[in-house]
Amino acid sequence: MERRWAVVSGGGTGIGRAVARTLAADGTGVVILGRREEVLRRAADELNSGAGTGPVHPVVADLRDPAGVERAAGHIARLAPAVDVLVNNAGCNVAPSPHTDLAGVRADWEANLSGNILPVVLLTQALLDRLRRPGGRVVTITSVAAFRGPASYGGAKAALHVWSAELAAALAPERITVNAIAPGYVEDTEFYGERMNPEFHRGRAAQARTGRATTPQEIAGLVRYLAGAEAGQITGQVLHVNGGALLGRQ
């Protein structure tokens, strides 16, 4: 039986690493992408040490750069005959500074827009012709911020929801599904950087009606489902994973 292959951007840490681990545990070959070579190699070594897992290959790339994306796509083509699952997880959050000058405001907005939109759109476009037909899956990790801010980061994630819906409509006749997962607060990631401390964690976790943070593995479990055969009729959706911090009717 031909091996399935997945590509996971931002696969060296946090949600991306959990997704790569989960898919590899099912025997899927996984290519993890990121900008930090040492982080990617450590993740690949750890994931490849598991018995019975699919192979995990690290590929270093800045996915904001078209040339870097093209090089990454070339590496992927040499590894995988087709891409069964594309997980767009790479992104960033540049916390806005208290700028009053227009140049500073512009810099913050451009950093969040380019850091969250370009890695998704460029990588997907580069791999579009390589997606499995029929049966390919595209899953993009966005954020609850798309519905409630902060503005520059949330605006970037909201743009991905519109993009995802448009792509879902275009690829549906080829039986390729396209969905987004919008997590709330997820613990055990590098996302919050220096802002993370016990008090910050408690405050963010308390936003969920379940009273706790979401784990990277819970996001990975939903990705696994969306990547499977049973999810073939789910497309063009934004799935919330936030413990009720934002209710679906809102």
Short mmCIF file of N, CA and C in Angstrom, two decimals, residues 87-171:
data_model
loop_
_atom_site.label_atom_id
_atom_site.label_comp_id
_atom_site.label_asym_id
_atom_site.label_seq_id
_atom_site.Cartn_x
_atom_site.Cartn_y
_atom_site.Cartn_z
N VAL A 87 -0.93 20.79 6.25
CA VAL A 87 -1.34 21.48 7.48
C VAL A 87 -0.58 22.80 7.56
N ASN A 88 -1.29 23.89 7.36
CA ASN A 88 -0.71 25.23 7.43
C ASN A 88 -0.77 25.70 8.89
N ASN A 89 0.34 25.56 9.58
CA ASN A 89 0.37 25.92 10.99
C ASN A 89 1.29 27.10 11.27
N ALA A 90 2.23 27.38 10.37
CA ALA A 90 3.21 28.44 10.63
C ALA A 90 2.52 29.80 10.74
N GLY A 91 2.97 30.59 11.69
CA GLY A 91 2.42 31.93 11.89
C GLY A 91 3.15 32.62 13.01
N CYS A 92 2.72 33.82 13.35
CA CYS A 92 3.37 34.59 14.41
C CYS A 92 2.38 35.59 14.96
N ASN A 93 2.73 36.16 16.11
CA ASN A 93 1.93 37.25 16.66
C ASN A 93 2.88 38.33 17.16
N VAL A 94 2.96 39.40 16.42
CA VAL A 94 3.74 40.55 16.84
C VAL A 94 2.84 41.42 17.68
N ALA A 95 3.02 41.39 19.00
CA ALA A 95 2.17 42.18 19.88
C ALA A 95 2.33 43.66 19.54
N PRO A 96 1.25 44.34 19.21
CA PRO A 96 1.38 45.74 18.79
C PRO A 96 2.02 46.60 19.87
N SER A 97 2.94 47.44 19.45
CA SER A 97 3.56 48.39 20.37
C SER A 97 2.67 49.62 20.48
N PRO A 98 2.85 50.40 21.55
CA PRO A 98 2.01 51.60 21.70
C PRO A 98 2.49 52.73 20.80
N HIS A 99 2.50 52.47 19.49
CA HIS A 99 2.96 53.48 18.55
C HIS A 99 1.91 54.58 18.36
N THR A 100 2.39 55.78 18.19
CA THR A 100 1.51 56.86 17.76
C THR A 100 1.91 57.35 16.37
N ASP A 101 3.14 57.01 15.96
CA ASP A 101 3.59 57.41 14.62
C ASP A 101 3.11 56.40 13.59
N LEU A 102 2.79 56.86 12.42
CA LEU A 102 2.22 56.01 11.38
C LEU A 102 3.20 54.93 10.91
N ALA A 103 4.49 55.23 10.90
CA ALA A 103 5.47 54.24 10.46
C ALA A 103 5.48 53.04 11.40
N GLY A 104 5.37 53.30 12.71
CA GLY A 104 5.33 52.20 13.67
C GLY A 104 4.07 51.37 13.56
N VAL A 105 2.94 52.03 13.39
CA VAL A 105 1.68 51.33 13.21
C VAL A 105 1.74 50.45 11.96
N ARG A 106 2.27 51.00 10.89
CA ARG A 106 2.39 50.24 9.65
C ARG A 106 3.30 49.02 9.85
N ALA A 107 4.40 49.18 10.54
CA ALA A 107 5.34 48.08 10.74
C ALA A 107 4.68 46.93 11.50
N ASP A 108 3.92 47.24 12.55
CA ASP A 108 3.23 46.19 13.31
C ASP A 108 2.22 45.45 12.44
N TRP A 109 1.43 46.19 11.68
CA TRP A 109 0.43 45.57 10.83
C TRP A 109 1.08 44.72 9.75
N GLU A 110 2.12 45.23 9.12
CA GLU A 110 2.77 44.47 8.06
C GLU A 110 3.40 43.19 8.60
N ALA A 111 3.96 43.26 9.80
CA ALA A 111 4.58 42.07 10.38
C ALA A 111 3.55 40.97 10.61
N ASN A 112 2.39 41.32 11.13
CA ASN A 112 1.36 40.31 11.38
C ASN A 112 0.70 39.83 10.11
N LEU A 113 0.46 40.73 9.16
CA LEU A 113 -0.16 40.31 7.91
C LEU A 113 0.77 39.40 7.11
N SER A 114 2.03 39.80 6.95
CA SER A 114 2.96 38.98 6.17
C SER A 114 3.32 37.69 6.90
N GLY A 115 3.44 37.75 8.23
CA GLY A 115 3.85 36.57 8.99
C GLY A 115 2.78 35.52 9.13
N ASN A 116 1.51 35.88 8.92
CA ASN A 116 0.42 34.92 9.09
C ASN A 116 -0.27 34.55 7.79
N ILE A 117 -0.33 35.47 6.84
CA ILE A 117 -1.03 35.18 5.59
C ILE A 117 -0.09 34.56 4.55
N LEU A 118 1.08 35.16 4.35
CA LEU A 118 1.96 34.70 3.28
C LEU A 118 2.41 33.24 3.44
N PRO A 119 2.81 32.77 4.64
CA PRO A 119 3.23 31.36 4.73
C PRO A 119 2.14 30.38 4.31
N VAL A 120 0.89 30.72 4.58
CA VAL A 120 -0.22 29.83 4.23
C VAL A 120 -0.50 29.87 2.74
N VAL A 121 -0.67 31.08 2.21
CA VAL A 121 -1.08 31.23 0.82
C VAL A 121 0.03 30.77 -0.14
N LEU A 122 1.27 31.15 0.14
CA LEU A 122 2.37 30.78 -0.75
C LEU A 122 2.62 29.27 -0.74
N LEU A 123 2.65 28.66 0.44
CA LEU A 123 2.92 27.23 0.50
C LEU A 123 1.80 26.44 -0.16
N THR A 124 0.56 26.81 0.10
CA THR A 124 -0.56 26.10 -0.52
C THR A 124 -0.51 26.22 -2.03
N GLN A 125 -0.25 27.42 -2.52
CA GLN A 125 -0.17 27.62 -3.96
C GLN A 125 0.95 26.78 -4.57
N ALA A 126 2.09 26.71 -3.89
CA ALA A 126 3.22 25.95 -4.41
C ALA A 126 2.93 24.46 -4.47
N LEU A 127 2.08 23.96 -3.58
CA LEU A 127 1.80 22.52 -3.52
C LEU A 127 0.45 22.15 -4.14
N LEU A 128 -0.24 23.14 -4.69
CA LEU A 128 -1.61 22.91 -5.16
C LEU A 128 -1.69 21.77 -6.17
N ASP A 129 -0.78 21.75 -7.12
CA ASP A 129 -0.83 20.71 -8.15
C ASP A 129 -0.40 19.35 -7.63
N ARG A 130 0.22 19.31 -6.47
CA ARG A 130 0.70 18.05 -5.91
C ARG A 130 -0.28 17.43 -4.91
N LEU A 131 -1.36 18.13 -4.59
CA LEU A 131 -2.35 17.58 -3.67
C LEU A 131 -2.99 16.34 -4.28
N ARG A 132 -3.22 15.34 -3.45
CA ARG A 132 -3.83 14.09 -3.90
C ARG A 132 -5.22 14.35 -4.47
N ARG A 133 -5.48 13.80 -5.64
CA ARG A 133 -6.77 13.92 -6.32
C ARG A 133 -7.27 12.54 -6.70
N PRO A 134 -8.43 12.13 -6.16
CA PRO A 134 -9.20 12.78 -5.10
C PRO A 134 -8.62 12.46 -3.74
N GLY A 135 -9.12 13.14 -2.70
CA GLY A 135 -8.79 12.78 -1.33
C GLY A 135 -7.83 13.68 -0.61
N GLY A 136 -7.30 14.72 -1.26
CA GLY A 136 -6.38 15.61 -0.57
C GLY A 136 -7.07 16.40 0.53
N ARG A 137 -6.27 16.81 1.51
CA ARG A 137 -6.80 17.56 2.65
C ARG A 137 -5.92 18.78 2.91
N VAL A 138 -6.55 19.94 3.08
CA VAL A 138 -5.84 21.15 3.49
C VAL A 138 -6.47 21.62 4.79
N VAL A 139 -5.64 21.75 5.82
CA VAL A 139 -6.11 22.22 7.13
C VAL A 139 -5.24 23.40 7.55
N THR A 140 -5.86 24.51 7.84
CA THR A 140 -5.13 25.71 8.24
C THR A 140 -5.46 26.05 9.69
N ILE A 141 -4.42 26.23 10.50
CA ILE A 141 -4.60 26.60 11.90
C ILE A 141 -4.67 28.12 11.98
N THR A 142 -5.81 28.64 12.44
CA THR A 142 -5.96 30.09 12.56
C THR A 142 -6.04 30.45 14.05
N SER A 143 -7.07 31.16 14.48
CA SER A 143 -7.14 31.58 15.87
C SER A 143 -8.51 32.15 16.20
N VAL A 144 -8.89 32.02 17.47
CA VAL A 144 -10.08 32.69 17.97
C VAL A 144 -9.95 34.22 17.81
N ALA A 145 -8.72 34.69 17.68
CA ALA A 145 -8.49 36.13 17.49
C ALA A 145 -9.15 36.64 16.21
N ALA A 146 -9.41 35.76 15.26
CA ALA A 146 -10.09 36.19 14.03
C ALA A 146 -11.48 36.73 14.32
N PHE A 147 -12.05 36.38 15.49
CA PHE A 147 -13.40 36.79 15.83
C PHE A 147 -13.44 37.88 16.89
N ARG A 148 -12.30 38.12 17.57
CA ARG A 148 -12.35 39.11 18.65
C ARG A 148 -11.06 39.91 18.82
N GLY A 149 -10.12 39.78 17.91
CA GLY A 149 -8.88 40.53 17.98
C GLY A 149 -7.82 39.86 18.84
N PRO A 150 -6.66 40.49 18.95
CA PRO A 150 -6.29 41.86 18.58
C PRO A 150 -6.30 42.09 17.07
N ALA A 151 -6.42 43.36 16.71
CA ALA A 151 -6.81 43.70 15.34
C ALA A 151 -5.85 43.20 14.27
N SER A 152 -4.56 43.50 14.36
CA SER A 152 -3.67 43.14 13.25
C SER A 152 -3.49 41.63 13.15
N TYR A 153 -3.32 40.96 14.28
CA TYR A 153 -3.20 39.50 14.27
C TYR A 153 -4.54 38.85 13.92
N GLY A 154 -5.60 39.30 14.56
CA GLY A 154 -6.92 38.75 14.27
C GLY A 154 -7.34 39.01 12.84
N GLY A 155 -7.01 40.18 12.32
CA GLY A 155 -7.35 40.49 10.93
C GLY A 155 -6.67 39.55 9.96
N ALA A 156 -5.40 39.22 10.24
CA ALA A 156 -4.67 38.29 9.39
C ALA A 156 -5.33 36.91 9.41
N LYS A 157 -5.70 36.44 10.60
CA LYS A 157 -6.34 35.13 10.71
C LYS A 157 -7.72 35.12 10.07
N ALA A 158 -8.46 36.22 10.20
CA ALA A 158 -9.78 36.31 9.56
C ALA A 158 -9.66 36.25 8.05
N ALA A 159 -8.62 36.86 7.50
CA ALA A 159 -8.40 36.80 6.06
C ALA A 159 -8.21 35.37 5.60
N LEU A 160 -7.57 34.55 6.42
CA LEU A 160 -7.37 33.14 6.07
C LEU A 160 -8.68 32.37 6.04
N HIS A 161 -9.66 32.79 6.83
CA HIS A 161 -10.97 32.12 6.78
C HIS A 161 -11.64 32.35 5.43
N VAL A 162 -11.58 33.57 4.94
CA VAL A 162 -12.16 33.88 3.63
C VAL A 162 -11.40 33.14 2.53
N TRP A 163 -10.09 33.17 2.62
CA TRP A 163 -9.25 32.45 1.64
C TRP A 163 -9.56 30.97 1.65
N SER A 164 -9.69 30.38 2.83
CA SER A 164 -9.96 28.95 2.97
C SER A 164 -11.30 28.59 2.34
N ALA A 165 -12.32 29.42 2.57
CA ALA A 165 -13.63 29.15 2.00
C ALA A 165 -13.59 29.20 0.48
N GLU A 166 -12.89 30.19 -0.07
CA GLU A 166 -12.77 30.30 -1.52
C GLU A 166 -12.06 29.09 -2.11
N LEU A 167 -10.98 28.65 -1.45
CA LEU A 167 -10.23 27.49 -1.93
C LEU A 167 -11.06 26.22 -1.83
N ALA A 168 -11.84 26.11 -0.75
CA ALA A 168 -12.70 24.93 -0.58
C ALA A 168 -13.68 24.81 -1.73
N ALA A 169 -14.29 25.92 -2.13
CA ALA A 169 -15.24 25.91 -3.24
C ALA A 169 -14.55 25.51 -4.54
N ALA A 170 -13.34 26.00 -4.75
CA ALA A 170 -12.63 25.70 -5.99
C ALA A 170 -12.19 24.25 -6.09
N LEU A 171 -11.82 23.64 -4.96
CA LEU A 171 -11.27 22.28 -4.98
C LEU A 171 -12.29 21.19 -4.71
#
